mmCIF file of C-alpha atoms in Angstrom:
data_model
loop_
_atom_site.group_PDB
_atom_site.id
_atom_site.type_symbol
_atom_site.label_atom_id
_atom_site.label_comp_id
_atom_site.label_asym_id
_atom_site.label_seq_id
_atom_site.Cartn_x
_atom_site.Cartn_y
_atom_site.Cartn_z
ATOM 1 C CA UNK A 1 159.714 53.402 95.234
ATOM 2 C CA UNK A 2 158.792 51.245 98.200
ATOM 3 C CA UNK A 3 157.595 53.136 101.283
ATOM 4 C CA UNK A 4 157.448 51.441 104.679
ATOM 5 C CA UNK A 5 155.244 53.220 107.226
ATOM 6 C CA UNK A 6 155.588 52.232 110.870
ATOM 7 C CA UNK A 7 152.920 53.585 113.225
ATOM 8 C CA UNK A 8 154.337 53.312 116.749
ATOM 9 C CA UNK A 9 151.528 54.870 118.761
ATOM 10 C CA UNK A 10 149.718 52.729 121.312
ATOM 11 C CA UNK A 11 146.526 54.037 119.685
ATOM 12 C CA UNK A 12 145.507 52.321 116.463
ATOM 13 C CA UNK A 13 143.300 55.245 115.445
ATOM 14 C CA UNK A 14 143.326 58.964 116.078
ATOM 15 C CA UNK A 15 147.013 59.197 117.000
ATOM 16 C CA UNK A 16 148.670 62.538 116.302
ATOM 17 C CA UNK A 17 151.929 60.876 115.247
ATOM 18 C CA UNK A 18 150.029 58.705 112.776
ATOM 19 C CA UNK A 19 148.330 61.796 111.344
ATOM 20 C CA UNK A 20 151.712 63.413 110.654
ATOM 21 C CA UNK A 21 153.151 60.156 109.297
ATOM 22 C CA UNK A 22 150.149 59.807 106.975
ATOM 23 C CA UNK A 23 150.780 63.345 105.688
ATOM 24 C CA UNK A 24 154.421 62.483 104.958
ATOM 25 C CA UNK A 25 153.418 59.329 103.079
ATOM 26 C CA UNK A 26 150.818 61.291 101.104
ATOM 27 C CA UNK A 27 153.490 63.825 100.099
ATOM 28 C CA UNK A 28 155.857 61.058 99.026
ATOM 29 C CA UNK A 29 153.081 59.380 97.032
ATOM 30 C CA UNK A 30 152.219 62.686 95.354
ATOM 31 C CA UNK A 31 155.816 62.937 94.100
ATOM 32 C CA UNK A 32 156.021 59.226 93.270
ATOM 33 C CA UNK A 33 152.551 58.117 92.091
ATOM 34 C CA UNK A 34 153.696 54.565 91.374
ATOM 35 C CA UNK A 35 155.142 54.103 94.865
ATOM 36 C CA UNK A 36 153.947 51.177 96.949
ATOM 37 C CA UNK A 37 153.220 51.548 100.659
ATOM 38 C CA UNK A 38 153.598 48.850 103.288
ATOM 39 C CA UNK A 39 151.874 49.840 106.528
ATOM 40 C CA UNK A 40 152.719 48.229 109.856
ATOM 41 C CA UNK A 41 150.555 49.393 112.744
ATOM 42 C CA UNK A 42 152.296 48.305 115.946
ATOM 43 C CA UNK A 43 149.150 48.925 118.011
ATOM 44 C CA UNK A 44 146.954 46.674 115.881
ATOM 45 C CA UNK A 45 149.729 44.112 115.442
ATOM 46 C CA UNK A 46 152.131 44.470 118.387
ATOM 47 C CA UNK A 47 155.458 42.740 118.046
ATOM 48 C CA UNK A 48 156.569 40.536 120.955
ATOM 49 C CA UNK A 49 159.271 41.782 123.286
ATOM 50 C CA UNK A 50 162.824 40.537 123.139
ATOM 51 C CA UNK A 51 162.718 38.147 126.097
ATOM 52 C CA UNK A 52 164.764 35.118 127.111
ATOM 53 C CA UNK A 53 162.922 32.595 124.874
ATOM 54 C CA UNK A 54 163.370 34.957 121.906
ATOM 55 C CA UNK A 55 167.086 35.303 122.611
ATOM 56 C CA UNK A 56 167.441 31.540 122.896
ATOM 57 C CA UNK A 57 165.690 31.136 119.556
ATOM 58 C CA UNK A 58 167.902 33.717 117.862
ATOM 59 C CA UNK A 59 171.104 32.162 119.182
ATOM 60 C CA UNK A 60 170.084 28.618 118.251
ATOM 61 C CA UNK A 61 171.307 27.516 114.787
ATOM 62 C CA UNK A 62 168.388 27.523 112.362
ATOM 63 C CA UNK A 63 168.535 23.769 111.756
ATOM 64 C CA UNK A 64 168.368 23.093 115.498
ATOM 65 C CA UNK A 65 165.433 25.331 116.379
ATOM 66 C CA UNK A 66 162.214 23.909 117.717
ATOM 67 C CA UNK A 67 159.044 24.745 115.771
ATOM 68 C CA UNK A 68 158.233 27.357 118.433
ATOM 69 C CA UNK A 69 161.683 28.929 118.112
ATOM 70 C CA UNK A 70 161.467 28.957 114.332
ATOM 71 C CA UNK A 71 158.088 30.664 114.514
ATOM 72 C CA UNK A 72 159.443 33.325 116.880
ATOM 73 C CA UNK A 73 162.440 34.086 114.666
ATOM 74 C CA UNK A 74 160.147 34.228 111.633
ATOM 75 C CA UNK A 75 158.293 37.157 113.223
ATOM 76 C CA UNK A 76 161.523 39.163 113.310
ATOM 77 C CA UNK A 77 162.475 37.963 109.829
ATOM 78 C CA UNK A 78 159.261 39.477 108.445
ATOM 79 C CA UNK A 79 160.091 42.916 109.859
ATOM 80 C CA UNK A 80 163.660 42.710 108.580
ATOM 81 C CA UNK A 81 162.434 41.787 105.089
ATOM 82 C CA UNK A 82 160.092 44.793 105.093
ATOM 83 C CA UNK A 83 162.794 47.302 105.899
ATOM 84 C CA UNK A 84 165.310 45.698 103.558
ATOM 85 C CA UNK A 85 162.802 46.111 100.711
ATOM 86 C CA UNK A 86 162.010 49.742 101.573
ATOM 87 C CA UNK A 87 163.468 52.755 99.805
ATOM 88 C CA UNK A 88 161.876 55.175 102.274
ATOM 89 C CA UNK A 89 160.818 54.591 105.876
ATOM 90 C CA UNK A 90 158.244 56.740 107.670
ATOM 91 C CA UNK A 91 158.028 56.388 111.446
ATOM 92 C CA UNK A 92 155.105 57.825 113.403
ATOM 93 C CA UNK A 93 156.534 58.414 116.882
ATOM 94 C CA UNK A 94 154.679 59.928 119.847
ATOM 95 C CA UNK A 95 156.558 60.908 122.993
ATOM 96 C CA UNK A 96 155.698 58.762 126.004
ATOM 97 C CA UNK A 97 157.300 59.821 129.271
ATOM 98 C CA UNK A 98 160.205 61.484 127.429
ATOM 99 C CA UNK A 99 160.995 58.373 125.394
ATOM 100 C CA UNK A 100 159.822 56.324 122.433
ATOM 101 C CA UNK A 101 156.878 53.933 122.808
ATOM 102 C CA UNK A 102 157.679 50.365 123.789
ATOM 103 C CA UNK A 103 156.069 49.325 120.504
ATOM 104 C CA UNK A 104 158.817 51.116 118.579
ATOM 105 C CA UNK A 105 161.559 49.745 120.824
ATOM 106 C CA UNK A 106 160.275 46.221 120.144
ATOM 107 C CA UNK A 107 160.416 46.940 116.404
ATOM 108 C CA UNK A 108 163.994 48.224 116.646
ATOM 109 C CA UNK A 109 164.998 45.176 118.701
ATOM 110 C CA UNK A 110 163.469 42.953 116.020
ATOM 111 C CA UNK A 111 165.258 44.523 113.045
ATOM 112 C CA UNK A 112 168.664 44.869 114.730
ATOM 113 C CA UNK A 113 170.361 41.570 113.908
ATOM 114 C CA UNK A 114 174.086 40.971 113.690
ATOM 115 C CA UNK A 115 175.335 39.922 110.234
ATOM 116 C CA UNK A 116 171.959 40.856 108.740
ATOM 117 C CA UNK A 117 171.266 44.547 109.421
ATOM 118 C CA UNK A 118 174.624 45.377 111.023
ATOM 119 C CA UNK A 119 178.026 43.777 111.401
ATOM 120 C CA UNK A 120 181.118 44.247 113.484
ATOM 121 C CA UNK A 121 184.320 44.939 111.593
ATOM 122 C CA UNK A 122 187.922 45.666 112.509
ATOM 123 C CA UNK A 123 186.964 49.338 112.316
ATOM 124 C CA UNK A 124 183.872 48.997 114.492
ATOM 125 C CA UNK A 125 180.203 48.379 113.747
ATOM 126 C CA UNK A 126 178.832 48.892 110.251
ATOM 127 C CA UNK A 127 175.156 49.332 109.467
ATOM 128 C CA UNK A 128 173.878 47.297 106.530
ATOM 129 C CA UNK A 129 170.566 49.083 105.883
ATOM 130 C CA UNK A 130 172.142 51.744 103.701
ATOM 131 C CA UNK A 131 170.748 53.988 100.993
ATOM 132 C CA UNK A 132 167.332 54.543 102.563
ATOM 133 C CA UNK A 133 165.648 57.803 103.480
ATOM 134 C CA UNK A 134 163.963 57.900 106.898
ATOM 135 C CA UNK A 135 161.266 60.365 107.893
ATOM 136 C CA UNK A 136 160.326 60.546 111.573
ATOM 137 C CA UNK A 137 156.992 62.140 112.483
ATOM 138 C CA UNK A 138 157.332 63.313 116.078
ATOM 139 C CA UNK A 139 154.176 64.223 118.016
ATOM 140 C CA UNK A 140 154.576 65.747 121.467
ATOM 141 C CA UNK A 141 152.204 67.282 123.988
ATOM 142 C CA UNK A 142 154.834 69.805 125.071
ATOM 143 C CA UNK A 143 157.695 71.564 123.297
ATOM 144 C CA UNK A 144 160.998 69.688 123.433
ATOM 145 C CA UNK A 145 162.744 70.344 120.135
ATOM 146 C CA UNK A 146 166.439 71.136 120.626
ATOM 147 C CA UNK A 147 166.176 70.964 124.421
ATOM 148 C CA UNK A 148 167.929 68.614 126.883
ATOM 149 C CA UNK A 149 164.535 66.995 127.590
ATOM 150 C CA UNK A 150 164.357 65.605 124.043
ATOM 151 C CA UNK A 151 165.768 62.106 124.449
ATOM 152 C CA UNK A 152 163.926 60.764 121.405
ATOM 153 C CA UNK A 153 165.973 62.384 118.651
ATOM 154 C CA UNK A 154 169.406 61.359 120.038
ATOM 155 C CA UNK A 155 168.163 57.814 120.661
ATOM 156 C CA UNK A 156 166.672 57.430 117.197
ATOM 157 C CA UNK A 157 169.747 58.904 115.496
ATOM 158 C CA UNK A 158 171.941 56.446 117.389
ATOM 159 C CA UNK A 159 169.774 53.338 117.026
ATOM 160 C CA UNK A 160 168.874 53.887 113.377
ATOM 161 C CA UNK A 161 172.349 55.102 112.474
ATOM 162 C CA UNK A 162 173.838 51.926 113.941
ATOM 163 C CA UNK A 163 171.835 50.011 111.327
ATOM 164 C CA UNK A 164 173.017 52.243 108.490
ATOM 165 C CA UNK A 165 169.914 54.466 108.467
ATOM 166 C CA UNK A 166 171.721 57.790 108.647
ATOM 167 C CA UNK A 167 169.670 59.929 106.231
ATOM 168 C CA UNK A 168 166.968 60.969 108.692
ATOM 169 C CA UNK A 169 164.517 63.867 108.455
ATOM 170 C CA UNK A 170 162.583 64.758 111.609
ATOM 171 C CA UNK A 171 159.178 66.426 111.307
ATOM 172 C CA UNK A 172 157.820 67.984 114.496
ATOM 173 C CA UNK A 173 154.295 68.538 115.778
ATOM 174 C CA UNK A 174 154.776 69.959 119.271
ATOM 175 C CA UNK A 175 152.660 71.661 121.889
ATOM 176 C CA UNK A 176 149.685 69.465 121.026
ATOM 177 C CA UNK A 177 148.467 69.359 124.640
ATOM 178 C CA UNK A 178 148.815 73.095 125.182
ATOM 179 C CA UNK A 179 145.401 74.134 123.896
ATOM 180 C CA UNK A 180 143.538 74.093 120.595
ATOM 181 C CA UNK A 181 145.405 77.055 119.103
ATOM 182 C CA UNK A 182 148.763 75.531 119.971
ATOM 183 C CA UNK A 183 147.760 72.216 118.408
ATOM 184 C CA UNK A 184 146.567 73.970 115.272
ATOM 185 C CA UNK A 185 149.898 75.810 114.996
ATOM 186 C CA UNK A 186 151.776 72.554 115.552
ATOM 187 C CA UNK A 187 150.026 70.731 112.729
ATOM 188 C CA UNK A 188 150.428 73.750 110.447
ATOM 189 C CA UNK A 189 154.162 73.822 111.189
ATOM 190 C CA UNK A 190 154.416 70.091 110.482
ATOM 191 C CA UNK A 191 152.619 70.542 107.163
ATOM 192 C CA UNK A 192 155.107 73.291 106.229
ATOM 193 C CA UNK A 193 158.014 70.994 107.038
ATOM 194 C CA UNK A 194 156.465 68.204 104.986
ATOM 195 C CA UNK A 195 155.918 70.540 102.007
ATOM 196 C CA UNK A 196 159.624 71.428 102.129
ATOM 197 C CA UNK A 197 160.864 67.819 102.238
ATOM 198 C CA UNK A 198 163.247 66.932 99.461
#
């Protein structure tokens, strides 16, 4: 079993979402002792944004790319190779201003590539990253689960599902900024959800 852990917090240490993601990975490792874990910390190693030079590189045939363009595409290729090799994906996702961190959006932009991780067919788009289990560790200061203010879950279901990642389990740690007792309850609830993961 190959586990890919993506830490999307802007903090490289002490992030609540990373704590929950680490707990999920530990549970998976406990059930699969021989599993390997690939960790990508997007705070320590931020991925570049999808800007005009990146688009030009991606739309230039490989044999015609400049060395700079080839190097830029290679950065995305590395992320794509990681997720293609993964059997399970664990995303540590804090809520920033009701959305996902820009670090995670950059990662999604990097792995979403036509004819590689998705394709358009006569019946519409088809995701090519199939057969993988995704666990999303959500850490929020307030309580947003199943409310109209939760834009993260619909976005992640849509973006990941487009790539074929449809088997998604969300684990919630909410109310973390609402006092010590609330935070303690939130982490306890997350641990219960993790213990019940299939």
